Amino acid sequence: MAAVHRRGTRSPSMIRVLLADDQALVRAGFRALLDAKEDMEVVGEVSDGAEAVRSATELTPDVVLMDIRMPVMDGLAATRAIASDEHLASVKIVILTTFGLDEYVFEAIRSGASGFLVKDTEPEELIQAVRVVAAGEALLSPSVTRRLLAEFASHSKEPQAAGELAGLTEREREIVALVGEGLSNQEIAERLYVSPATAKTHVSRAMNKLRARDRAQLVVIAYESGLVRPGWHE
């Protein structure tokens, strides 16, 4: 069963985190780190994917830190279940992996995860990652996009016909391609000589038109539609 932990009345800015990992020591380390921050609280711990889905439904956390390899239901299936539930649209999922190039990470992002972290990441990087994802950004740096998504997109399937992009304006197609390179709103704004607010608006419109859960799924669409090809931007 899920271990639930609360700290009284929380402020509206409190980031609520659910930990899903079958290793108790990993959960304990993450809990100690996150609960020490004034803007975060761990609201539950689970040891398998099925419990992760149940607890996400019951607790509606802001962020789930999800291990890939767990018993009963793996993290990939749990991610897919959570991401497909419209009542959990606000729940962001970060995949935890032992290796930076985990074979399942690309599929997890396609299934609705907002990004991934290696388990031995530096503590402050983990804290920042939780804040970034909770704020609605994708946890995909340009280097991660090049190393991980380009590699796995090349093995996933051939680029699809760009029919799903038909409803985008030329600027929005350009924006999706830049998101596919891993650029942030600020970097897109600098590339296109527009304001960050304008870049953010274009990204949001593209996400709405493509029914993308978040920026991470825009990256997947950019690769699968052929807007960005594996091997570019090396």
Coordinates of C-alpha atoms in Angstrom, one line a residue:
M1 CA 0.0 0.0 0.0
A2 CA 1.0 3.6 -0.5
A3 CA 2.7 5.3 2.4
V4 CA 1.1 8.7 2.8
H5 CA 2.8 11.6 4.5
R6 CA 1.4 15.1 5.0
R7 CA 2.7 18.2 6.7
G8 CA -0.4 20.1 7.8
T9 CA -2.0 22.8 5.6
R10 CA 0.1 23.5 2.5
S11 CA 0.5 26.8 0.7
P12 CA -0.9 26.9 -2.9
S13 CA 2.7 27.0 -4.2
M14 CA 3.6 23.7 -2.5
I15 CA 4.8 21.0 -4.9
R16 CA 3.3 17.7 -4.0
V17 CA 5.4 14.7 -5.0
L18 CA 4.7 10.9 -5.2
L19 CA 7.6 8.5 -5.2
A20 CA 7.4 5.3 -7.1
D21 CA 10.4 3.0 -6.8
D22 CA 10.7 -0.6 -5.5
Q23 CA 13.9 0.2 -3.6
A24 CA 13.1 1.6 -0.1
L25 CA 16.5 3.2 0.2
V26 CA 16.0 5.2 -3.0
R27 CA 12.6 6.4 -1.8
A28 CA 14.0 7.3 1.6
G29 CA 16.8 9.3 0.0
F30 CA 14.5 11.2 -2.3
R31 CA 12.0 11.8 0.6
A32 CA 14.6 13.3 2.8
L33 CA 15.9 15.6 0.1
L34 CA 12.5 16.8 -1.1
D35 CA 10.8 17.2 2.3
A36 CA 13.7 19.4 3.4
K37 CA 12.6 22.0 0.9
E38 CA 9.9 24.6 2.0
D39 CA 8.1 24.4 -1.3
M40 CA 7.9 20.6 -1.6
E41 CA 6.3 17.7 0.3
V42 CA 6.3 14.0 -0.4
V43 CA 2.6 12.9 -0.2
G44 CA 3.1 9.2 -0.9
E45 CA 5.6 6.4 -1.5
V46 CA 4.8 3.2 -3.5
S47 CA 6.9 0.2 -4.6
D48 CA 5.2 -0.9 -7.8
G49 CA 3.4 0.6 -10.8
A50 CA -0.1 -0.5 -9.9
E51 CA 0.2 1.3 -6.6
A52 CA 1.6 4.4 -8.4
V53 CA -1.6 4.5 -10.6
R54 CA -3.9 4.1 -7.5
S55 CA -2.0 6.7 -5.5
A56 CA -1.8 9.2 -8.3
T57 CA -5.6 8.9 -8.7
E58 CA -6.2 9.3 -4.9
L59 CA -3.6 12.0 -4.2
T60 CA -3.4 13.9 -7.5
P61 CA 0.3 14.9 -6.9
D62 CA 1.9 17.6 -9.0
V63 CA 4.9 15.3 -9.9
V64 CA 5.5 11.6 -9.9
L65 CA 9.1 10.4 -9.7
M66 CA 8.6 7.0 -11.5
D67 CA 11.1 4.2 -11.7
I68 CA 11.0 2.2 -14.9
R69 CA 11.6 -1.3 -13.5
M70 CA 9.1 -2.2 -10.8
P71 CA 7.1 -5.4 -10.0
V72 CA 3.4 -5.9 -10.7
M73 CA 3.2 -3.1 -13.3
D74 CA 6.3 -1.4 -14.6
G75 CA 6.8 2.3 -14.8
L76 CA 6.1 2.5 -18.5
A77 CA 2.7 0.9 -18.1
A78 CA 2.0 3.1 -15.1
T79 CA 3.0 6.2 -17.0
R80 CA 0.7 5.3 -19.8
A81 CA -2.2 4.7 -17.4
I82 CA -1.8 8.0 -15.6
A83 CA -1.2 10.0 -18.8
S84 CA -4.3 8.6 -20.4
D85 CA -6.6 9.6 -17.5
E86 CA -8.1 13.0 -18.2
H87 CA -8.7 13.5 -14.5
L88 CA -4.9 13.3 -14.0
A89 CA -4.0 15.8 -16.7
S90 CA -2.2 18.0 -14.2
V91 CA 0.0 15.2 -12.9
K92 CA 3.6 15.4 -14.4
I93 CA 5.7 12.3 -14.5
V94 CA 9.5 12.1 -14.4
I95 CA 11.0 8.8 -15.3
L96 CA 13.9 7.6 -13.0
T97 CA 16.5 5.5 -14.7
T98 CA 19.9 4.0 -13.8
F99 CA 21.5 4.8 -17.1
G100 CA 21.2 7.9 -19.2
L101 CA 20.3 6.0 -22.3
D102 CA 17.6 3.7 -20.9
E103 CA 16.0 1.8 -23.7
Y104 CA 12.5 2.6 -22.4
V105 CA 12.8 6.3 -21.8
F106 CA 11.8 7.4 -25.3
E107 CA 8.7 5.2 -25.1
A108 CA 7.9 6.6 -21.7
I109 CA 8.0 10.1 -23.1
R110 CA 5.8 9.1 -26.0
S111 CA 3.4 7.7 -23.4
G112 CA 3.2 10.9 -21.5
A113 CA 6.2 11.4 -19.2
S114 CA 7.6 14.9 -19.0
G115 CA 11.2 13.9 -18.9
F116 CA 13.7 11.7 -17.2
L117 CA 16.4 11.7 -14.5
V118 CA 19.3 9.4 -13.8
K119 CA 19.1 8.1 -10.2
D120 CA 22.6 9.4 -9.4
T121 CA 21.8 12.9 -10.4
E122 CA 23.1 15.7 -8.1
P123 CA 20.7 16.6 -5.3
E124 CA 20.2 20.2 -6.5
E125 CA 19.6 19.0 -10.0
L126 CA 16.8 16.8 -8.7
I127 CA 15.3 19.6 -6.8
Q128 CA 15.4 21.9 -9.9
A129 CA 14.0 19.2 -12.1
V130 CA 11.0 18.7 -9.9
R131 CA 10.4 22.5 -9.9
V132 CA 10.8 22.7 -13.7
V133 CA 8.4 19.9 -14.4
A134 CA 5.8 21.2 -11.8
A135 CA 5.9 24.5 -13.7
G136 CA 4.9 22.8 -16.9
E137 CA 8.2 22.6 -18.7
A138 CA 9.7 19.4 -20.1
L139 CA 12.8 18.0 -18.5
L140 CA 14.7 17.7 -21.8
S141 CA 17.9 19.7 -22.3
P142 CA 19.3 20.1 -25.8
S143 CA 22.0 17.5 -25.0
V144 CA 19.5 15.0 -23.7
T145 CA 17.4 15.6 -26.8
R146 CA 20.3 14.9 -29.1
R147 CA 21.7 11.9 -27.3
L148 CA 18.5 10.2 -26.3
L149 CA 15.6 11.1 -28.5
A150 CA 17.5 11.2 -31.7
E151 CA 18.9 7.7 -31.0
F152 CA 15.6 6.1 -30.1
A153 CA 13.5 8.0 -32.6
S154 CA 15.7 6.5 -35.3
H155 CA 14.8 3.0 -34.1
S156 CA 11.1 3.7 -33.3
K157 CA 9.6 4.1 -36.7
E158 CA 9.9 6.0 -40.0
P159 CA 8.8 9.6 -39.9
Q160 CA 5.0 9.9 -40.4
A161 CA 3.4 11.9 -43.1
A162 CA 3.0 15.4 -41.7
G163 CA -0.8 15.3 -41.8
E164 CA -1.1 16.0 -38.0
L165 CA 0.9 19.2 -38.6
A166 CA -1.5 20.5 -41.2
G167 CA -3.4 22.7 -38.8
L168 CA -0.2 24.5 -37.7
T169 CA 0.9 27.8 -39.1
E170 CA 4.4 28.1 -40.6
R171 CA 5.6 29.8 -37.5
E172 CA 4.1 27.1 -35.3
R173 CA 5.8 24.4 -37.4
E174 CA 9.1 26.3 -36.9
I175 CA 8.4 26.5 -33.2
V176 CA 7.7 22.7 -32.9
A177 CA 11.0 22.0 -34.8
L178 CA 12.9 24.2 -32.3
V179 CA 11.2 22.5 -29.3
G180 CA 12.3 19.2 -31.0
E181 CA 15.9 20.4 -30.8
G182 CA 15.5 20.9 -27.1
L183 CA 15.4 24.7 -27.0
S184 CA 13.7 26.4 -24.1
N185 CA 11.2 29.3 -24.6
Q186 CA 14.0 31.8 -23.9
E187 CA 16.3 30.1 -26.5
I188 CA 13.5 30.0 -29.1
A189 CA 12.8 33.7 -28.5
E190 CA 16.5 34.5 -29.1
R191 CA 16.6 32.3 -32.2
L192 CA 13.5 33.9 -33.7
Y193 CA 14.0 37.5 -32.4
V194 CA 10.7 37.5 -30.6
S195 CA 9.9 37.9 -26.9
P196 CA 9.8 34.9 -24.5
A197 CA 6.1 35.5 -24.0
T198 CA 5.5 35.3 -27.8
A199 CA 7.5 32.1 -28.0
K200 CA 5.5 30.6 -25.1
T201 CA 2.3 31.5 -26.8
H202 CA 3.3 29.8 -30.0
V203 CA 4.4 26.7 -28.1
S204 CA 1.1 26.6 -26.2
R205 CA -0.9 26.9 -29.4
A206 CA 1.0 24.2 -31.0
M207 CA 0.5 21.9 -28.0
N208 CA -3.2 22.6 -28.1
K209 CA -3.5 21.9 -31.8
L210 CA -1.5 18.7 -31.6
R211 CA -3.1 17.6 -28.4
A212 CA 0.3 17.2 -26.8
R213 CA 0.3 16.7 -23.1
D214 CA 3.4 18.8 -22.7
R215 CA 6.6 19.9 -24.4
A216 CA 8.1 16.5 -24.1
Q217 CA 5.4 15.1 -26.4
L218 CA 6.0 18.0 -28.8
V219 CA 9.6 16.7 -29.1
V220 CA 8.3 13.3 -30.0
I221 CA 5.9 14.7 -32.6
A222 CA 8.8 16.8 -34.1
Y223 CA 10.8 13.6 -34.6
E224 CA 8.0 11.3 -35.7
S225 CA 6.6 13.8 -38.2
G226 CA 10.1 14.4 -39.7
L227 CA 10.3 18.1 -38.7
V228 CA 13.5 17.1 -36.9
R229 CA 15.5 14.1 -38.1
P230 CA 17.7 11.8 -36.0
G231 CA 21.3 12.8 -36.5
W232 CA 20.6 16.5 -37.0
H233 CA 22.3 19.1 -34.8
E234 CA 25.2 17.0 -33.7

